[in-house]
Every structure is written in C-alpha cells, then in structure tokens.
Coordinates of N, CA and C in Angstrom, one line a residue:
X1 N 1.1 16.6 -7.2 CA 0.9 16.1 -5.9 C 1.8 14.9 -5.7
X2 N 2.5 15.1 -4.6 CA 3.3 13.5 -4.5 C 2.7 12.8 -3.2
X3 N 3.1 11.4 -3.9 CA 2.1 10.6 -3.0 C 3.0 10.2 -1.8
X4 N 2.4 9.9 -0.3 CA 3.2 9.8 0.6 C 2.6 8.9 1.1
X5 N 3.0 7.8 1.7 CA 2.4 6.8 2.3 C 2.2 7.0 3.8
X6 N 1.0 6.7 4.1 CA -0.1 6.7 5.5 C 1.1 6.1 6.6
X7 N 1.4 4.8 6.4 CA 1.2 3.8 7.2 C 2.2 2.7 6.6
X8 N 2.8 2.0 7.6 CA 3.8 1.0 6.8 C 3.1 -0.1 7.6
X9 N 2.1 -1.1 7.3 CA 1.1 -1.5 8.3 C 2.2 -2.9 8.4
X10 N 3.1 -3.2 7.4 CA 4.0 -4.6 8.2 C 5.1 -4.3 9.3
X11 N 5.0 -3.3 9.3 CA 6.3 -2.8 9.9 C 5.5 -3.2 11.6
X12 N 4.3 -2.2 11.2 CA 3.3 -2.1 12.2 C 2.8 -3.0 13.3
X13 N 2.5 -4.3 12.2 CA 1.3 -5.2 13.1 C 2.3 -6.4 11.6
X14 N 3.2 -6.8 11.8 CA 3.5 -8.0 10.8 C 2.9 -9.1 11.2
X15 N 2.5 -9.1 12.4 CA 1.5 -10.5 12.5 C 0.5 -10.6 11.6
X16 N -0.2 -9.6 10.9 CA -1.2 -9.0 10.6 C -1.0 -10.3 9.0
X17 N 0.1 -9.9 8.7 CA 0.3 -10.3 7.2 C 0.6 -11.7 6.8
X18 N 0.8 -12.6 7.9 CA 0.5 -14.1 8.1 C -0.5 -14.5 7.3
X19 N -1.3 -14.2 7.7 CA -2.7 -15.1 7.2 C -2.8 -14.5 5.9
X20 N -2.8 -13.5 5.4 CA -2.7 -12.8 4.1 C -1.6 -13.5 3.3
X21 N -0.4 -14.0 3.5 CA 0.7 -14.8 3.2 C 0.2 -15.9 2.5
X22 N -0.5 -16.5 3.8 CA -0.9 -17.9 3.5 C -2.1 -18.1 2.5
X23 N -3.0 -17.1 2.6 CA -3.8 -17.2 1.4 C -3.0 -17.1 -0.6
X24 N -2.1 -16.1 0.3 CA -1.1 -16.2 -1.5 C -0.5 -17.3 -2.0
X25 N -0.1 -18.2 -0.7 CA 0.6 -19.3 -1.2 C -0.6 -20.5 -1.6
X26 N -1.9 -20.5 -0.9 CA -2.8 -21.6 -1.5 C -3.1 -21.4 -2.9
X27 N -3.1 -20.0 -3.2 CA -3.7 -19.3 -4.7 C -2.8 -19.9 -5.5
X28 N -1.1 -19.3 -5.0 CA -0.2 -20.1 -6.3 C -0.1 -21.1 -6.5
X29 N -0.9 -22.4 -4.9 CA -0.6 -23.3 -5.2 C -2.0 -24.1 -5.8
X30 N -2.6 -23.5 -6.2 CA -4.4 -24.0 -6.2 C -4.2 -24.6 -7.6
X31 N -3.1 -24.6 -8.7 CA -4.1 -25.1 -9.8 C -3.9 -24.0 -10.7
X32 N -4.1 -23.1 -10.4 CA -5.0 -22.2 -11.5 C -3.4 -21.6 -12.0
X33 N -3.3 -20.8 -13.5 CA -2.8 -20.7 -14.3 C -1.9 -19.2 -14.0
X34 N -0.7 -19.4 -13.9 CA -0.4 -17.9 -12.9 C -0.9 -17.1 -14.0
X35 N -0.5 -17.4 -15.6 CA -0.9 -15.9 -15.8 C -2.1 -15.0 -15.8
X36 N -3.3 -16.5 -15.4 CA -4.7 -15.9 -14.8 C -4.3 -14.9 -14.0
X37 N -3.7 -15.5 -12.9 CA -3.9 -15.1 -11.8 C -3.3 -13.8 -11.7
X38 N -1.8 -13.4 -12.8 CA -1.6 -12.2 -13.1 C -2.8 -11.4 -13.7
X39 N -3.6 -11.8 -14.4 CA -4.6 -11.1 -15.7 C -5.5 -10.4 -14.2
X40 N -6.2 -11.3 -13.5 CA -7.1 -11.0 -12.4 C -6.4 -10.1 -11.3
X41 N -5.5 -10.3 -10.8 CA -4.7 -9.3 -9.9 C -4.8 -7.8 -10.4
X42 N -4.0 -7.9 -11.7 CA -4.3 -6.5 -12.3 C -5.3 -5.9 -12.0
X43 N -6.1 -6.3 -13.1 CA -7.6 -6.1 -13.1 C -8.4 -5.8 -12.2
X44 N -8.3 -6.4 -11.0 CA -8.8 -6.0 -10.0 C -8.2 -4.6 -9.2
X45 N -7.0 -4.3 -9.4 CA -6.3 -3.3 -8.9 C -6.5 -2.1 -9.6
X46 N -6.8 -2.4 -10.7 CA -7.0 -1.2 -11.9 C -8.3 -0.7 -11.2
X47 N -9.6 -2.0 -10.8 CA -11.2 -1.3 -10.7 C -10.8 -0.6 -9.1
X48 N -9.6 -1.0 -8.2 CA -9.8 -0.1 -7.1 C -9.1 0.3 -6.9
X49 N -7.9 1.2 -8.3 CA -7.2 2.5 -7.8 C -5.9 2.1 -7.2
X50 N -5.5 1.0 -6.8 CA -4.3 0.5 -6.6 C -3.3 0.4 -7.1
X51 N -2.5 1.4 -7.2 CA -1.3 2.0 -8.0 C -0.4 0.6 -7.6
X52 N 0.1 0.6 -6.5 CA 1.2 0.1 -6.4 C 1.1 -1.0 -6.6
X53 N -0.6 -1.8 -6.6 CA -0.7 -3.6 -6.9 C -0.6 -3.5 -8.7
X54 N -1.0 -2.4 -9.2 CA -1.3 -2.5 -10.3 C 0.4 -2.5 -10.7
X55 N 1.2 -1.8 -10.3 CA 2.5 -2.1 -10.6 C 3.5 -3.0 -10.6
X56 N 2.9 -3.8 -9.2 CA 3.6 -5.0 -8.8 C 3.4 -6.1 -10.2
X57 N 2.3 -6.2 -10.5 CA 1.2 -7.0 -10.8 C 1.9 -7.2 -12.3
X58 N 1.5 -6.2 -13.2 CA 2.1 -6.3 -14.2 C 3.3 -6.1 -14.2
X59 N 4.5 -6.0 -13.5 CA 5.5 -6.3 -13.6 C 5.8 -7.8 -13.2
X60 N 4.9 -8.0 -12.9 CA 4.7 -9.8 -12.5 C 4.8 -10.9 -13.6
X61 N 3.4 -9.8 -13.9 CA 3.1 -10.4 -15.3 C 4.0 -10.9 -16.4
X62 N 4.7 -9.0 -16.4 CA 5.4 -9.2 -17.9 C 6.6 -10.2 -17.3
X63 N 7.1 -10.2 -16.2 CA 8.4 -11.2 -16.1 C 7.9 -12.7 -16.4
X64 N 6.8 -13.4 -16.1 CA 6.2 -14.8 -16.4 C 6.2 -14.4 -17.9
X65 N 6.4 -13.5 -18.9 CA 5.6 -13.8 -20.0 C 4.6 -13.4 -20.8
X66 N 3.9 -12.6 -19.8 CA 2.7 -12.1 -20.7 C 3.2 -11.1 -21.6
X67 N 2.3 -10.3 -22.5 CA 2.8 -9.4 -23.3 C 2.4 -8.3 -23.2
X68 N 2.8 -7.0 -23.8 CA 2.5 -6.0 -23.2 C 1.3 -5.7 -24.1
X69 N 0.9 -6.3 -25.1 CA -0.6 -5.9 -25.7 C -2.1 -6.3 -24.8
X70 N -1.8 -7.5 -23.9 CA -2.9 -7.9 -23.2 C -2.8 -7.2 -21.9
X71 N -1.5 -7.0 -21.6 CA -1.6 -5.9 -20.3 C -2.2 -4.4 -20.4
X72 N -2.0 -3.7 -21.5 CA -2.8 -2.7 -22.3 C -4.1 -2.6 -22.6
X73 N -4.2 -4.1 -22.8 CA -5.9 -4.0 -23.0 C -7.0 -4.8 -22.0
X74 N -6.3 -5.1 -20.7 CA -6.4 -5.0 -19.7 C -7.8 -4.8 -19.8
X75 N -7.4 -3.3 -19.5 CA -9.1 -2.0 -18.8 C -10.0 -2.1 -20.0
X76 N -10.2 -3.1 -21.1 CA -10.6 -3.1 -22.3 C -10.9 -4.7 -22.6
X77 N -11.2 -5.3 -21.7 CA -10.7 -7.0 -22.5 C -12.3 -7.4 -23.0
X78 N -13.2 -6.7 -23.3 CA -14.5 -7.0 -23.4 C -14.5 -6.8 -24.9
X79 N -13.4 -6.2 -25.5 CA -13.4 -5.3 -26.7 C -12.3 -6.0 -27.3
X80 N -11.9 -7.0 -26.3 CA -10.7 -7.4 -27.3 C -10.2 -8.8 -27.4
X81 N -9.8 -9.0 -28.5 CA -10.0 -10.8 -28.9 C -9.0 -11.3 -28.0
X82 N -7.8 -10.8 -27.6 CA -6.2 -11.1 -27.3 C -6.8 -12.3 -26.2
X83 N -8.1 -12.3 -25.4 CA -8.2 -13.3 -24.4 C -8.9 -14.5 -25.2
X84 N -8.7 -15.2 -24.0 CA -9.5 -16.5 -24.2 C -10.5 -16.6 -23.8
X85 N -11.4 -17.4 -23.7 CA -12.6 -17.4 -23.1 C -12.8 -18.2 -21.4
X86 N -11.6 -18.9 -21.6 CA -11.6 -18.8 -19.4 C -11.2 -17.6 -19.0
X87 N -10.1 -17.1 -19.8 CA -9.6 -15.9 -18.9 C -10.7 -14.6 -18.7
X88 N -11.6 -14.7 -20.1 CA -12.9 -13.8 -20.3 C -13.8 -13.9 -19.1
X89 N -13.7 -15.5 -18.9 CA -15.1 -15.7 -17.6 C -14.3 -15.1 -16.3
X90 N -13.0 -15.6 -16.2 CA -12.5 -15.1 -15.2 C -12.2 -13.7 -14.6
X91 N -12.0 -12.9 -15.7 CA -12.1 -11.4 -15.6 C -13.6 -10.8 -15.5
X92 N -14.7 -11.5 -16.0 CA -16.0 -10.9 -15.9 C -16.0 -11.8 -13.9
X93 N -15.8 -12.9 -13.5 CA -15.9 -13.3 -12.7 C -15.0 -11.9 -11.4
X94 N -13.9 -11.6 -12.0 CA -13.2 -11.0 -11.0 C -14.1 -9.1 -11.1
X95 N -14.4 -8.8 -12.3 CA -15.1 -7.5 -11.9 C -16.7 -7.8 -11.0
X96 N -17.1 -8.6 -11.3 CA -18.3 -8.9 -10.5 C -18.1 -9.0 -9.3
X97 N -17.5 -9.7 -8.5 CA -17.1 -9.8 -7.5 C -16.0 -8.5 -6.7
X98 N -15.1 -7.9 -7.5 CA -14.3 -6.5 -7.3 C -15.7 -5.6 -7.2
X99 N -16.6 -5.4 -7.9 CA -17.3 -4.5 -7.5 C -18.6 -5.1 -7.4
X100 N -18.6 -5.8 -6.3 CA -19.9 -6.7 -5.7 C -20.9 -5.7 -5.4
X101 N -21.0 -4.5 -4.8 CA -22.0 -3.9 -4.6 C -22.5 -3.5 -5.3
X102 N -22.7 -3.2 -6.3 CA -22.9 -3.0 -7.8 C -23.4 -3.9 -8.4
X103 N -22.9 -4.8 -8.9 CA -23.0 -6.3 -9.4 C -24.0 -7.2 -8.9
X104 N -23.3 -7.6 -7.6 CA -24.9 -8.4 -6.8 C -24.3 -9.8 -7.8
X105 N -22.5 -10.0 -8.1 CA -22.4 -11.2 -9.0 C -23.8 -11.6 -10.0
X106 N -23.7 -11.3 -10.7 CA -25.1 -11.4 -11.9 C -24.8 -13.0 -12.4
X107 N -26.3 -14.0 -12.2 CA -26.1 -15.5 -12.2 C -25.5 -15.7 -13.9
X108 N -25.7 -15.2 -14.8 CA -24.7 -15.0 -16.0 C -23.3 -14.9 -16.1
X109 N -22.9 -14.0 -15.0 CA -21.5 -13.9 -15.2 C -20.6 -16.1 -14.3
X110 N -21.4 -16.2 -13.1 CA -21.3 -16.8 -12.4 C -21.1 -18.2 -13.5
X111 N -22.5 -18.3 -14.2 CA -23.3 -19.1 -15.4 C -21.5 -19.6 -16.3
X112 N -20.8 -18.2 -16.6 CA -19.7 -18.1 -17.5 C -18.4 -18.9 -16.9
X113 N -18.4 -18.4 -15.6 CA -17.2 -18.6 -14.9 C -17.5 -20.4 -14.7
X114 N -18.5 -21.0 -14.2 CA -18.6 -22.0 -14.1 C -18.7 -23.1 -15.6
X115 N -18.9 -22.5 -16.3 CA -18.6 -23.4 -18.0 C -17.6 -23.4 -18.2
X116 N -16.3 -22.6 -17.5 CA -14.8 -22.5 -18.0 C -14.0 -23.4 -17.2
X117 N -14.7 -23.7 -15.7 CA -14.1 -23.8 -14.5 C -14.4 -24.5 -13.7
X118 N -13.5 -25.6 -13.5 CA -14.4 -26.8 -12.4 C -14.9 -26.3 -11.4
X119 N -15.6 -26.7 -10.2 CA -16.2 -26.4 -8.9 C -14.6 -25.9 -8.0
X120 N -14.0 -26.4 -7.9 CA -13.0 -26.4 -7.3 C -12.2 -25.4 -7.4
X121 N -11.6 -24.8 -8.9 CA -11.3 -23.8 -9.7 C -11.7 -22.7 -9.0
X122 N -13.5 -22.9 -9.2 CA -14.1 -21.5 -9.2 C -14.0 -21.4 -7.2
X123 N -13.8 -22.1 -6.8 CA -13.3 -21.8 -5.8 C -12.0 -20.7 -5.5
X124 N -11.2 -21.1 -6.1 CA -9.7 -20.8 -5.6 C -9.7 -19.7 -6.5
X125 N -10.4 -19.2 -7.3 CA -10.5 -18.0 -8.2 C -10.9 -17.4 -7.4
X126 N -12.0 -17.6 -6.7 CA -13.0 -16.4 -5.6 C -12.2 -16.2 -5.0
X127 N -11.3 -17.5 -4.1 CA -10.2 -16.8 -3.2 C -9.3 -16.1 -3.3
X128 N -8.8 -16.4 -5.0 CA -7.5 -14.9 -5.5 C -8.1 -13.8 -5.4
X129 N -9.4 -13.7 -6.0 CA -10.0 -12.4 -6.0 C -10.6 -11.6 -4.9
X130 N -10.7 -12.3 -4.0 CA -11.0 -11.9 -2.6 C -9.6 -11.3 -2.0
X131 N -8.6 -12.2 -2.4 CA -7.0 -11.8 -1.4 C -6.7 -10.6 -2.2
X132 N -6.4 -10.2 -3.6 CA -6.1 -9.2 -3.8 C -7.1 -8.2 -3.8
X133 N -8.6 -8.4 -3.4 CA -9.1 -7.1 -3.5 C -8.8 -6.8 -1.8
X134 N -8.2 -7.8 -1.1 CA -8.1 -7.1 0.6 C -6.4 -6.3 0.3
X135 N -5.7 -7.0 -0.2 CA -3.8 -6.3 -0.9 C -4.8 -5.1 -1.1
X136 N -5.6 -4.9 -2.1 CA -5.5 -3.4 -2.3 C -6.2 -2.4 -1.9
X137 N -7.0 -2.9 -0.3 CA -7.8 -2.5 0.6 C -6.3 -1.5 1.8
X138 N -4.9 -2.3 1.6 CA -3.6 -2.2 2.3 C -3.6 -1.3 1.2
X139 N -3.0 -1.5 0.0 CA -2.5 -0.7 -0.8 C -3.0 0.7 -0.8
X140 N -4.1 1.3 -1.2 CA -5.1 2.6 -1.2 C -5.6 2.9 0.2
X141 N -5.8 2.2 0.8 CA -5.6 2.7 2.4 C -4.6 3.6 2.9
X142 N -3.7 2.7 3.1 CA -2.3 2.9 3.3 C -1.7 4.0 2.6
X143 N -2.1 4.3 1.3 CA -1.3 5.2 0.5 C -0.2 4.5 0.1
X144 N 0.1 3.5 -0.5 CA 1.3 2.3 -1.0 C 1.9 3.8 -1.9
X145 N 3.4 3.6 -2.0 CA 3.5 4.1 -3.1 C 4.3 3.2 -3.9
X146 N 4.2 3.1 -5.3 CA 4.7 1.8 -5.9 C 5.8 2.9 -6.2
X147 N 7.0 1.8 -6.6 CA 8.9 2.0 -6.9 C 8.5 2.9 -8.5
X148 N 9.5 3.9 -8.5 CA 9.2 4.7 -9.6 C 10.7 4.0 -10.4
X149 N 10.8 4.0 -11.9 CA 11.6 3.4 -12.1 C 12.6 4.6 -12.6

C-alpha cells in the first residue's frame, strides 16, 4: 500500500500553524533539555502511529547527538538502563498523558515526574507533550508522508 497524503493543511489554512509555531518556540525555549524533548517527541509519535513525526524526530535526535541505541530502545525504555531517571519520569509522564484516556495520568507517574522536575519544568513538559501529540493529530490525520531516504 502506498501512503498518500489527505491534505496539505499549511498550504490550506497556514494561519492555522501560527499558534502551533509559537508553542514550539516556548518548548525550545523553556529550559528543558532538547534531547528530552527529542526522547518525548518520539515517543509520543511512536504511541500515535505518526510515521512522519517519528521520522522527523529521530532524525532530530540523531543530528543533536543522541545515539542510535536509545532511539531503539525507545518503544522499550522501561526495560532499559540506557535512560536516566528524569528522562524515565518524563517518558512515563509523556505516555500517561499521550494516552490520557487510558491512564487517567496515574498520581504515581505524576508523583515521578514531579521528583525529577521543578513546578515550572513540569509545566513546559506538559506543554511539549500536548504540542506534539496535536503535530501528530496533523500528521495521522492528514496522512503526513515522511521523506523516504
């Protein structure tokens, strides 16, 4: 099956992608550690099927730096030492919240995220993880198709 895209929704309504802009630039500019912000992006694209964020993402990644064993183990980080324990809370923070209806954010995970992470942090984490689960609300909607190499 090849994949064809729906909709080019910037092309469409680019006003649309303003405000979605500006939320990317508070995220980069919030503090928080891009290659979190790579680790959670992914992550989050992987639990909603977003090919083409998942592609952007870790090609994001690997250009900052990260390596390709923690990008691998990714869909696995519960199983695997390669993280640290903010990025642990923050990935348990970002699946709880990626699949909120499910979850119901369990006050444990929240418990985790807040031991790693000032008030402020866990702010601007909610907000990365909120802006790319709307990217890949566009992405899988839309039918994104990510660049084949």
């Amino acid at each position: 099956m090849t994949m064809q895209a729906r909709l080019d929704a910037h092309a469409v309504a680019p006003e649309a992608f303003k405000p979605m802009m500006a939320l990317e630039a508070h995220v980069r500019a919030s503090g928080l550690e891009h290659s979190l912000l790579h680790l959670i992006k992914t992550r989050a694209s992987q639990l909603n099927g977003c090919a083409y964020c998942v592609d952007m993402h870790a090609k994001e990644a690997r250009a900052d730096g990260e390596t390709e064993q923690r990008l691998y183990m990714l869909s696995a980080w519960r199983e695997s030492p390669v993280y640290s324990a903010r990025e642990r809370a923050a990935l348990a923070w970002t699946e709880a919240l990626t699949l909120l209806a499910e979850s119901h954010a369990p006050d444990e995970v929240y418990e985790a995220v807040t031991a790693q992470f000032s008030q402020a942090e866990v702010v601007n984490l909610t907000l990365a993880i909120a802006t790319i689960n709307a990217w890949n609300r566009f992405g899988v909607g839309f039918r994104l198709v990510h660049p084949v190499a």
